[in-house]
CSV table of C-alpha atoms and ligand atoms in Angstrom, one decimal:
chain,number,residue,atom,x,y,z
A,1,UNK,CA,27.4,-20.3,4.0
A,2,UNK,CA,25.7,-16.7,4.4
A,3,UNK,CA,23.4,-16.3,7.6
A,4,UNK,CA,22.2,-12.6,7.5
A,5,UNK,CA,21.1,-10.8,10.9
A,6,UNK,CA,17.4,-10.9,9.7
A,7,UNK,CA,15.9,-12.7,6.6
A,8,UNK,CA,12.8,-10.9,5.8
A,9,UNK,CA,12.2,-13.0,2.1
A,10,UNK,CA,11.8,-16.3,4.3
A,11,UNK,CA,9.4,-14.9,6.2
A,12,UNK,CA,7.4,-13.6,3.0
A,13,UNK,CA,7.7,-15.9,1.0
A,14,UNK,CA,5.9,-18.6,3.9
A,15,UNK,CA,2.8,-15.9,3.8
A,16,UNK,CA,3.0,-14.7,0.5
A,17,UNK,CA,-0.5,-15.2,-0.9
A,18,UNK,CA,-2.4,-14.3,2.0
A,19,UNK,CA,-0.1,-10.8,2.7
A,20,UNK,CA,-1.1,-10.3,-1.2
A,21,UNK,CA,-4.5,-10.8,-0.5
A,22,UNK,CA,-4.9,-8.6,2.3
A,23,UNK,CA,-3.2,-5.9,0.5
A,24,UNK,CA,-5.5,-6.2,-2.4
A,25,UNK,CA,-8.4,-5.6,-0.3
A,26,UNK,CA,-7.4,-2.3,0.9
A,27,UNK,CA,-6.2,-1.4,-2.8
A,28,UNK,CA,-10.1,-2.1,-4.0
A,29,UNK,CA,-11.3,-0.6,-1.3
A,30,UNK,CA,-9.1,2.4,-1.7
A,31,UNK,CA,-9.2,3.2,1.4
A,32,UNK,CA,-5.9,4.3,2.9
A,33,UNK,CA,-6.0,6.3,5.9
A,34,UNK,CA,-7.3,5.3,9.2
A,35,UNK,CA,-10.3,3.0,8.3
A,36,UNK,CA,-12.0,-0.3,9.0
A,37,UNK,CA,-8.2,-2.3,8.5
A,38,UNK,CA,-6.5,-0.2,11.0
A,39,UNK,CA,-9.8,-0.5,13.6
A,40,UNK,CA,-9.6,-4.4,13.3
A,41,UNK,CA,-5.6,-4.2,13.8
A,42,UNK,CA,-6.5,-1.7,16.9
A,43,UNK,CA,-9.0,-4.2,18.3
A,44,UNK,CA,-6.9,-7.1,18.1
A,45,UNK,CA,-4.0,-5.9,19.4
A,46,UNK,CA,-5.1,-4.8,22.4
A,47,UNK,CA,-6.8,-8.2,23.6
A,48,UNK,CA,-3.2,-9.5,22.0
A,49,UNK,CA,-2.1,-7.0,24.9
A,50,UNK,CA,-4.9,-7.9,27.5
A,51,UNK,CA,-5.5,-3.9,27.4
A,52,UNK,CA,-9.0,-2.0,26.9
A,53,UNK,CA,-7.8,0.6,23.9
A,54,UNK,CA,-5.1,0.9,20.8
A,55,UNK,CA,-4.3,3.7,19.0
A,56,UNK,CA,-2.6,2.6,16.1
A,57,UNK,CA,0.2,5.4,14.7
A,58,UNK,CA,2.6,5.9,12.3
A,59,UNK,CA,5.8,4.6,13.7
A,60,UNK,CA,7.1,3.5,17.3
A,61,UNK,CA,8.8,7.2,17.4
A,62,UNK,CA,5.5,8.8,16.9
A,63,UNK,CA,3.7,6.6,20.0
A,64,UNK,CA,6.4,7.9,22.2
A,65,UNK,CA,6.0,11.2,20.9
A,66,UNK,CA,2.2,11.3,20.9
A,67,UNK,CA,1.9,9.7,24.6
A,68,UNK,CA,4.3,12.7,26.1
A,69,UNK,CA,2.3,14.8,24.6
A,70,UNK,CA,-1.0,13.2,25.6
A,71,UNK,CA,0.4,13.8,29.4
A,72,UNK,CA,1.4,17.4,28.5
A,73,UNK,CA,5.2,16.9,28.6
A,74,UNK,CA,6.9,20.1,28.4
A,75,UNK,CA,9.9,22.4,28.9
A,76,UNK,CA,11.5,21.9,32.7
A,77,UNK,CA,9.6,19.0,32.8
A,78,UNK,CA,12.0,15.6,33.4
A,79,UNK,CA,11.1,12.2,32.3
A,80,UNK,CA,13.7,9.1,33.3
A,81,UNK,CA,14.7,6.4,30.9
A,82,UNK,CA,17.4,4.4,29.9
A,83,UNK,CA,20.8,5.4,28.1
A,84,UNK,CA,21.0,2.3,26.8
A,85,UNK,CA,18.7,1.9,24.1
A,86,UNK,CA,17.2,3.0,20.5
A,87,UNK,CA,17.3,7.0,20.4
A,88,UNK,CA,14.3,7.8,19.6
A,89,UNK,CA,13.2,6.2,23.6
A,90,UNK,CA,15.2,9.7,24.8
A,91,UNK,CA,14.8,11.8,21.1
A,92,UNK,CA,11.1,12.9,21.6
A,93,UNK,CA,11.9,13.6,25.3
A,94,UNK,CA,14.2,16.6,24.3
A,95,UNK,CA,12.2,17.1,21.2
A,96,UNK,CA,8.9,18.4,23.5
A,97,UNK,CA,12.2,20.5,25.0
A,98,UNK,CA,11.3,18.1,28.3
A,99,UNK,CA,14.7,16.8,29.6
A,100,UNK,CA,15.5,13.1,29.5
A,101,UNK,CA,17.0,12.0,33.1
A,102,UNK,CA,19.0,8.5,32.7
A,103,UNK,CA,19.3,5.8,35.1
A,104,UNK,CA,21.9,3.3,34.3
A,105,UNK,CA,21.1,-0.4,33.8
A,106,UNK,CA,20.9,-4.1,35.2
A,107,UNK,CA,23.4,-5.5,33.9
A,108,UNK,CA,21.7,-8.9,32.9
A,109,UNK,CA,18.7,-7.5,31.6
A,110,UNK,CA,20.3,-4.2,30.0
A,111,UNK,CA,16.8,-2.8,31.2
A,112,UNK,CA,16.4,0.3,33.3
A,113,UNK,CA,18.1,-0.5,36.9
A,114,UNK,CA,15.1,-0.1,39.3
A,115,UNK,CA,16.8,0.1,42.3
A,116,UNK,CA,18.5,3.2,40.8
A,117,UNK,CA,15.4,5.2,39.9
A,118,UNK,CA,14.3,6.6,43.1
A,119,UNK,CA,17.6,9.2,43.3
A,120,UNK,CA,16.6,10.6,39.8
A,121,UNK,CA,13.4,11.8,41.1
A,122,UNK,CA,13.3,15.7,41.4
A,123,UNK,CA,9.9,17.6,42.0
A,124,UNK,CA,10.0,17.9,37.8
A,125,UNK,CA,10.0,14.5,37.2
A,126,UNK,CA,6.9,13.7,35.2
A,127,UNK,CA,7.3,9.9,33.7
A,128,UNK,CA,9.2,7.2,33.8
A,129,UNK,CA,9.8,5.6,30.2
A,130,UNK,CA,11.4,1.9,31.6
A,131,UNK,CA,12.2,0.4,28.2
A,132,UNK,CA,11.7,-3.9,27.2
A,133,UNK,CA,15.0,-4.3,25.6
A,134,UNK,CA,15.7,-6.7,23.3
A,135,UNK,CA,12.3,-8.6,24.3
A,136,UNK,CA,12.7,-8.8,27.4
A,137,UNK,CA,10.4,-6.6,30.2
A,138,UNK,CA,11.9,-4.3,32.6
A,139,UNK,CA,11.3,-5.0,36.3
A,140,UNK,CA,7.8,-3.2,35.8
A,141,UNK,CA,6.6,-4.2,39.6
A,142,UNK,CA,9.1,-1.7,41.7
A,143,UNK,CA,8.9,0.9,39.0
A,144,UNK,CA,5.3,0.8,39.3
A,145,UNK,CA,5.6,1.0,42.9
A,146,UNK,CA,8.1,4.2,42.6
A,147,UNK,CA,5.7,5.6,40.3
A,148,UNK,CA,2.9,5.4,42.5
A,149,UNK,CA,4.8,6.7,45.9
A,150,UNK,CA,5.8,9.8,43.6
A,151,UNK,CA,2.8,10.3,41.1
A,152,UNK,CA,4.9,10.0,37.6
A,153,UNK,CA,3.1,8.0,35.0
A,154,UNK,CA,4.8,5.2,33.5
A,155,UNK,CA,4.9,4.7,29.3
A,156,UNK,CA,6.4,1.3,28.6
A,157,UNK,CA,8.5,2.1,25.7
A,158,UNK,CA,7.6,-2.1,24.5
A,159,UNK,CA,8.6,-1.3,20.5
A,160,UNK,CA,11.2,-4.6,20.8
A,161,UNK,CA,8.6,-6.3,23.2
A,162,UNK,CA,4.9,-6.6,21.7
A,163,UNK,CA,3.9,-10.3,23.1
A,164,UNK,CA,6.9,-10.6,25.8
A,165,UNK,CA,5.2,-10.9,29.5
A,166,UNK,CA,6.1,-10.3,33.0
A,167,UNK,CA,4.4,-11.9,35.4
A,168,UNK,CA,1.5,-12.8,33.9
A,169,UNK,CA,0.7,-9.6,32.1
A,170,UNK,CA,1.7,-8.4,28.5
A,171,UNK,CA,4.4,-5.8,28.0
A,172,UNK,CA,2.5,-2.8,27.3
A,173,UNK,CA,-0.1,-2.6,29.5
A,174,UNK,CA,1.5,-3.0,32.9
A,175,UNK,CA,2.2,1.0,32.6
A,176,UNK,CA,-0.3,3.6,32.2
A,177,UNK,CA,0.3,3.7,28.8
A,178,UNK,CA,2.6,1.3,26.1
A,179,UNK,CA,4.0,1.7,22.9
A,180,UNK,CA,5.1,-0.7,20.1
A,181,UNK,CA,7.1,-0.1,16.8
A,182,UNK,CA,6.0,-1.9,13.7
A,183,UNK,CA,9.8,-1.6,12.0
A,184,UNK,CA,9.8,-4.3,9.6
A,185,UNK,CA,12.6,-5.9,12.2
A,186,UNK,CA,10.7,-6.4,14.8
A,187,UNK,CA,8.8,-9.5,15.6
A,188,UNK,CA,5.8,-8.4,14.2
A,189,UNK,CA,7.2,-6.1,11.5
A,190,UNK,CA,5.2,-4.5,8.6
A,191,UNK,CA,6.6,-3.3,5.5
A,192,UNK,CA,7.0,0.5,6.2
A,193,UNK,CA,7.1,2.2,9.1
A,194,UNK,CA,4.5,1.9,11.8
A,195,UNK,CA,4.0,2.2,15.4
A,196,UNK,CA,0.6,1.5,18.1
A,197,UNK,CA,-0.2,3.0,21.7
A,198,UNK,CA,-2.1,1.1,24.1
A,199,UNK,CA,-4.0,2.0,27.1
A,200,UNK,CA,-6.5,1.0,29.6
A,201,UNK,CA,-7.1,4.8,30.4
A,202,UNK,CA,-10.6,6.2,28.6
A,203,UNK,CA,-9.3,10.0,28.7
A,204,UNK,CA,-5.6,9.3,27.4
A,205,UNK,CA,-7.5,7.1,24.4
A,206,UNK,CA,-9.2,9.9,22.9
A,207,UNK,CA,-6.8,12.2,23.6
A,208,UNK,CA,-4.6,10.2,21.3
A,209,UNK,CA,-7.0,9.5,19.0
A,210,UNK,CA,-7.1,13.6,18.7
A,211,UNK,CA,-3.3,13.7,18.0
A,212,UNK,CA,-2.6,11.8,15.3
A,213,UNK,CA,-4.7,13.7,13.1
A,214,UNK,CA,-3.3,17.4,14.4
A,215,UNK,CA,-6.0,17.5,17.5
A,216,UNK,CA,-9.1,17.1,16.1
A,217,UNK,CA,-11.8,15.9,18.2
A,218,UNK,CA,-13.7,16.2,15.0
A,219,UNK,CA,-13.2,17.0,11.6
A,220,UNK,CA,-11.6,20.6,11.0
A,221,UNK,CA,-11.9,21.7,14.5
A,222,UNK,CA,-8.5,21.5,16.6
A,223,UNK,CA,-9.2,21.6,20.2
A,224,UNK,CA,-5.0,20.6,20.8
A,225,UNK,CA,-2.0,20.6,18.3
A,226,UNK,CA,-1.6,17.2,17.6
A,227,UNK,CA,0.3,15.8,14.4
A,228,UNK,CA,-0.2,13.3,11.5
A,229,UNK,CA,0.7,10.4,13.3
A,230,UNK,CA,-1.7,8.1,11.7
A,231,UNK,CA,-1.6,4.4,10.7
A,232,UNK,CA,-1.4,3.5,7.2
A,233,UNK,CA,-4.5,0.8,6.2
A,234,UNK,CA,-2.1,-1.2,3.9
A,235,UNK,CA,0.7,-1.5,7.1
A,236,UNK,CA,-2.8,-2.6,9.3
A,237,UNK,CA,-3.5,-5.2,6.4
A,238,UNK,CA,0.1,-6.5,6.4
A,239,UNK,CA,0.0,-6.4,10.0
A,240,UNK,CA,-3.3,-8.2,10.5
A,241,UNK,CA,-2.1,-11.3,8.9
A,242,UNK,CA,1.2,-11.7,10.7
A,243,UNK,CA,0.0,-10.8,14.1
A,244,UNK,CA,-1.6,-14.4,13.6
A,245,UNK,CA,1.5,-16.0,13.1
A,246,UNK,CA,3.4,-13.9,15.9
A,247,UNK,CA,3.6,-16.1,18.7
A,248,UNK,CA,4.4,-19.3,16.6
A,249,UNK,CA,7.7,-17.0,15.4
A,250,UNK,CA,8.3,-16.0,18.9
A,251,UNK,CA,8.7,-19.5,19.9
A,252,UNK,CA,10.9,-20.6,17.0
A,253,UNK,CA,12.8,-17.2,18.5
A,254,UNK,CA,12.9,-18.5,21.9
A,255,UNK,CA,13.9,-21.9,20.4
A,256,UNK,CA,16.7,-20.6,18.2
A,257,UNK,CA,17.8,-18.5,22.0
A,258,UNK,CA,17.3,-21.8,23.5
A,259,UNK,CA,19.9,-23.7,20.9
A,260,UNK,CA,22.3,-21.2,21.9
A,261,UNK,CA,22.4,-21.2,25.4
A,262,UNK,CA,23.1,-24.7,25.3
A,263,UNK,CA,25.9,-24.7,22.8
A,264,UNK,CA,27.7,-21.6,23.3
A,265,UNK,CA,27.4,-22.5,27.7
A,266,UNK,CA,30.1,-25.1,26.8
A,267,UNK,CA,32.6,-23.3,25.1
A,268,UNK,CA,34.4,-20.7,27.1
A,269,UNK,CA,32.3,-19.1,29.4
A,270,UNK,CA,34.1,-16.6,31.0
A,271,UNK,CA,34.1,-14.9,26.9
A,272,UNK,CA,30.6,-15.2,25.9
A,273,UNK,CA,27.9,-13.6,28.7
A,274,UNK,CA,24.7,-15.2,27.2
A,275,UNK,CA,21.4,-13.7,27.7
A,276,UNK,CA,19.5,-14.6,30.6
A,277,UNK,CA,15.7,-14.3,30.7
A,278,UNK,CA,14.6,-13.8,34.7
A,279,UNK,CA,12.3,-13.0,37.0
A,280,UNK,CA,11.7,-16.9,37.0
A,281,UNK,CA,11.7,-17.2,40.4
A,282,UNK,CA,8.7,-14.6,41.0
A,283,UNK,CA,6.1,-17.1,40.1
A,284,UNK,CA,4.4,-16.5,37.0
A,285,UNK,CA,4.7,-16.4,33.5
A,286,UNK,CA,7.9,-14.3,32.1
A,287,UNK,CA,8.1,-14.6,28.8
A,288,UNK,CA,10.8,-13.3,26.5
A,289,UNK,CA,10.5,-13.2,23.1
A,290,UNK,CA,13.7,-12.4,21.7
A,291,UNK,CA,13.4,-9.8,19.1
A,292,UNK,CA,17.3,-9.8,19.4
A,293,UNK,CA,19.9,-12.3,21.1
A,294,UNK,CA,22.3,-10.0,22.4
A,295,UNK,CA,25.7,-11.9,24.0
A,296,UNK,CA,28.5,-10.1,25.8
A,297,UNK,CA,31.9,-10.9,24.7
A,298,UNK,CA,35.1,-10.3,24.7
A,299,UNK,CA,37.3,-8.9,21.6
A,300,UNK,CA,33.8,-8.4,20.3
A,301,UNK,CA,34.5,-6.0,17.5
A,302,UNK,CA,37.4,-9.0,16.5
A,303,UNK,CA,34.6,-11.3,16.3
A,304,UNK,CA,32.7,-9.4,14.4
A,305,UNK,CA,34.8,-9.0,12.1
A,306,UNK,CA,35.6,-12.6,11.8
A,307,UNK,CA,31.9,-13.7,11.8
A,308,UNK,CA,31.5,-10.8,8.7
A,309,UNK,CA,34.4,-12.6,6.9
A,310,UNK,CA,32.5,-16.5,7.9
A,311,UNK,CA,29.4,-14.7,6.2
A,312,UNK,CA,27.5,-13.7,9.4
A,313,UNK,CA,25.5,-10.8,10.0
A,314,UNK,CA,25.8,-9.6,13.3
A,315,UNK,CA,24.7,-6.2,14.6
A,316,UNK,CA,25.9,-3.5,17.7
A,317,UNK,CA,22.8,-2.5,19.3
A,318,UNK,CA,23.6,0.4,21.0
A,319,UNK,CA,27.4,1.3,20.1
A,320,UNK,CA,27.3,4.7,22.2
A,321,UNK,CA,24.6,5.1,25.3
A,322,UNK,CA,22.1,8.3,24.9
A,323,UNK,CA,24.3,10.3,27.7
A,324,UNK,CA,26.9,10.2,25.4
A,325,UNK,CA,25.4,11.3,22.5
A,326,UNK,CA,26.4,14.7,20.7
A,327,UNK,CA,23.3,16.3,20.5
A,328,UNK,CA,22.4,15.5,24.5
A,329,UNK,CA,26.2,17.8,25.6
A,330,UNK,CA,23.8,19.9,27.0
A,331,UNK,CA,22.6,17.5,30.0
A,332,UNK,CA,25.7,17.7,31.2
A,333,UNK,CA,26.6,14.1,31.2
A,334,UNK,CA,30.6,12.8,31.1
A,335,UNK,CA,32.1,9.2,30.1
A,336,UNK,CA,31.6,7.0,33.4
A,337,UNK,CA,28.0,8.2,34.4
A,338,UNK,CA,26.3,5.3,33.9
A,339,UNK,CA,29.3,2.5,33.8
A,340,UNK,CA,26.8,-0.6,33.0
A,341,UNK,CA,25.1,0.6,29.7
A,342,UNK,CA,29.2,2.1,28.9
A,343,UNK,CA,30.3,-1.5,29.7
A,344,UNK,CA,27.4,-3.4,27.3
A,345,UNK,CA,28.1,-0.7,24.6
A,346,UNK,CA,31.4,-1.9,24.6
A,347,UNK,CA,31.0,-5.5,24.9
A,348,UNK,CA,27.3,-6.5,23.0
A,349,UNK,CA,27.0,-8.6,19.8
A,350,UNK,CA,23.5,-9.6,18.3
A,351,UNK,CA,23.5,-12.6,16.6
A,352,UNK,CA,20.7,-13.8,14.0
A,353,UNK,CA,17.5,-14.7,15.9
A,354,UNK,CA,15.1,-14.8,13.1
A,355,UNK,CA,12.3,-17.5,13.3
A,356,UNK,CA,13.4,-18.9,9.8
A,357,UNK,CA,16.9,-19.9,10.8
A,358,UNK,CA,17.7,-23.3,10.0
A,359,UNK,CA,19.5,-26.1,11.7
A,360,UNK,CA,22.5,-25.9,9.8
A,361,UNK,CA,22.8,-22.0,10.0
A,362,UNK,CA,22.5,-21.9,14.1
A,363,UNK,CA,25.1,-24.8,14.0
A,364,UNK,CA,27.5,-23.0,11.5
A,365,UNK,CA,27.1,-19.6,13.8
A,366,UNK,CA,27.9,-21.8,17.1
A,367,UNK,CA,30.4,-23.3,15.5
A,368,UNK,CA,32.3,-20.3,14.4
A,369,UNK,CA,31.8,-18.7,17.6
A,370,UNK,CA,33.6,-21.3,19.3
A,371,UNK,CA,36.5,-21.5,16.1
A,372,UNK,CA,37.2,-17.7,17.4
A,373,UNK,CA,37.2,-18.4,21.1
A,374,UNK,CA,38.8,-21.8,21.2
A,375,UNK,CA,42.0,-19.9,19.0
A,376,UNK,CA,42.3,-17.3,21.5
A,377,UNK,CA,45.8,-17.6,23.7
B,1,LIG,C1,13.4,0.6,22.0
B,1,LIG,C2,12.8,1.3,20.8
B,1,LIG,N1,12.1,2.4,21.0
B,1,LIG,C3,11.5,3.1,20.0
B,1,LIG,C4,11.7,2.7,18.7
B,1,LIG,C5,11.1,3.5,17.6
B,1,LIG,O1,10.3,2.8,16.8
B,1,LIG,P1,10.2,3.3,15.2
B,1,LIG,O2,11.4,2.8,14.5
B,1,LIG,O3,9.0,2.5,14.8
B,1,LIG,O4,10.0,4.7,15.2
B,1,LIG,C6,12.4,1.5,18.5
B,1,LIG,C7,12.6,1.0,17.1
B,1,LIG,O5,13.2,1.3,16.2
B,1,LIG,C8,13.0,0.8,19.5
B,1,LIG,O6,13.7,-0.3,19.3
């Protein structure tokens, strides 16, 4: 049998005609940049996100990029974020010459470690970037709260998260400002790159809107340097039609997470961490949407290797934390900083997820997970 991390052709091929259709629209139209499809995509993902604006953008990267820049972020300013996530989360930080302070994470979540925040606050500290790993929020309440006692402005960095929920409210818009990435492997992927930034602030709105084409307020006259970080209308077509189908996938994802919890619980448990999805006991409605199922295991590259041989893709997301990274030497960070995200680094498999997975395929993974453990000595 051959489960792949992510099977992209199911999903098409279930949508097919109406992706076709959408796409043929914009080709008659020939309307490409910015336009009516990427206005509709705009509108509907922000009461998707219960949020007043969205700006859509060209990738995740870009929304990151464009929002510190929309605050002003500059050289010897500091923004803090997590080492353990995708690069780009810390990348545009250094890019705008800003530094990128790290906090280490909870080690359940693998999100930013609130209670750790507060003794990374200097007077340069400008933002806080908490990132929704894996689909799954960060602990937005007491980040919000240190945000507010200090003045930093929070961007919810929610590219793995569009549709997750803490507490009631939508990842993205708990924050001053939120981004999400429209890589084609995320839940709601396009087929390109692709990214949005969402907002309930007026100012920050057009301010964006300014930036992703170089600054103009209006045409030809720059009033800021922005960039071309604009949305493509074919990716706002594609997208269109699957951000109807988004929360049905989410549930076959969380159904899928579900299947494993129960099977892989009864193996060995002291090999296999499972994810956990928390904040349960604060009320309301947490919901995580899995864009990956990340376990904790022992031996893990062993496994992998074994599950590569069994015909299972399996992935390492993030093999080195950000504070480790080459081109951050210069923040001055060592091995043993941040001992949580260097533990998961070491230790984290994803397994396939997708919403498309069928009985026999998540019984086939389980069961080859538990081949590997129950030979162990
Ligand atoms: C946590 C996180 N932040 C930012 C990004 C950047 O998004 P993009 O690949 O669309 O630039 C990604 C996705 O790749 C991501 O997973």
């Amino acid at each position: 049998m051959h489960v792949p991390l992510l099977d992209l052709k199911a999903q098409y091929a279930s949508i097919k005609d109406e992706i076709r259709a959408a796409l043929d629209e914009v080709l008659d139209s020939q309307l490409f940049i910015l336009g009516p499809k990427v206005e509709e995509l705009e509108k509907k993902i922000a009461a998707y996100s219960q949020a007043k604006h969205a700006v859509g953008v060209s990738s995740g990267s870009d929304a990151l990029l464009a929002s510190l820049m929309a605050l002003d972020i500059g050289p010897g300013d500091e923004v803090i974020t997590s080492p353990f996530t995708f690069f780009s989360t810390a990348g545009v930080i250094a890019r705008l010459q800003a530094a990128p302070v790290f906090v280490d994470i909870d080690p359940v979540t693998y999100n930013i470690a609130p209670e750790k925040i507060e003794a990374a606050v200097t007077a340069r500290t400008k933002a806080i970037i908490p990132v929704h790993l894996f689909g799954q929020c960060a602990d937005m309440q007491p980040i919000m709260e240190i945000a507010s006692k200090y003045g930093l402005i929070v961007i919810e960095d929610a590219a793995q998260s569009l549709g997750a929920d803490y507490m009631g409210r939508r990842a993205g818009a708990i924050g001053h400002l939120g981004i999400f990435s429209f890589f084609p492997s995320k839940n709601l992927g396009g087929f390109g790159d692709g990214g949005m930034v969402i907002t309930n602030d007026d100012g920050l709105c057009d301010k964006m809107k300014a930036l992703r084409v170089h600054g103009a307020k209006s045409k030809y006259y720059y009033t800021i340097v922005g960039g071309n970080f604009r949305l493509d209308a074919l990716q706002a077509a594609v997208l269109t039609v699957k951000l109807k189908y988004l929360d049905g996938w989410s549930q076959k994802r969380r159904d899928n997470a579900g299947t494993y919890d129960r099977h892989l619980a009864e193996a060995r448990p002291v090999d296999i961490v499972l994810p956990k999805a928390v904040y349960r006991d604060r009320g309301d409605r947490n919901y995580h949407i899995y864009n990956q199922y990340t376990i904790r295991v022992k031996r893990r590259d062993t496994l992998q290797r074994f599950l590569k041989d069994a015909g299972i893709g399996t992935e390492i997301y993030y093999p080195l934390p950000l504070h480790l990274q080459e081109c951050f030497k210069g923040l001055g960070y060592k091995k043993g900083d941040f001992p949580i995200a260097e533990a998961s680094a070491e230790t984290v498999l994803s397994l396939p997820i997708y919403p498309e997975l069928s009985t026999g395929q998540k019984d086939y993974i389980v069961g080859k997970i538990l081949e590997f453990y129950r030979a162990l000595p």
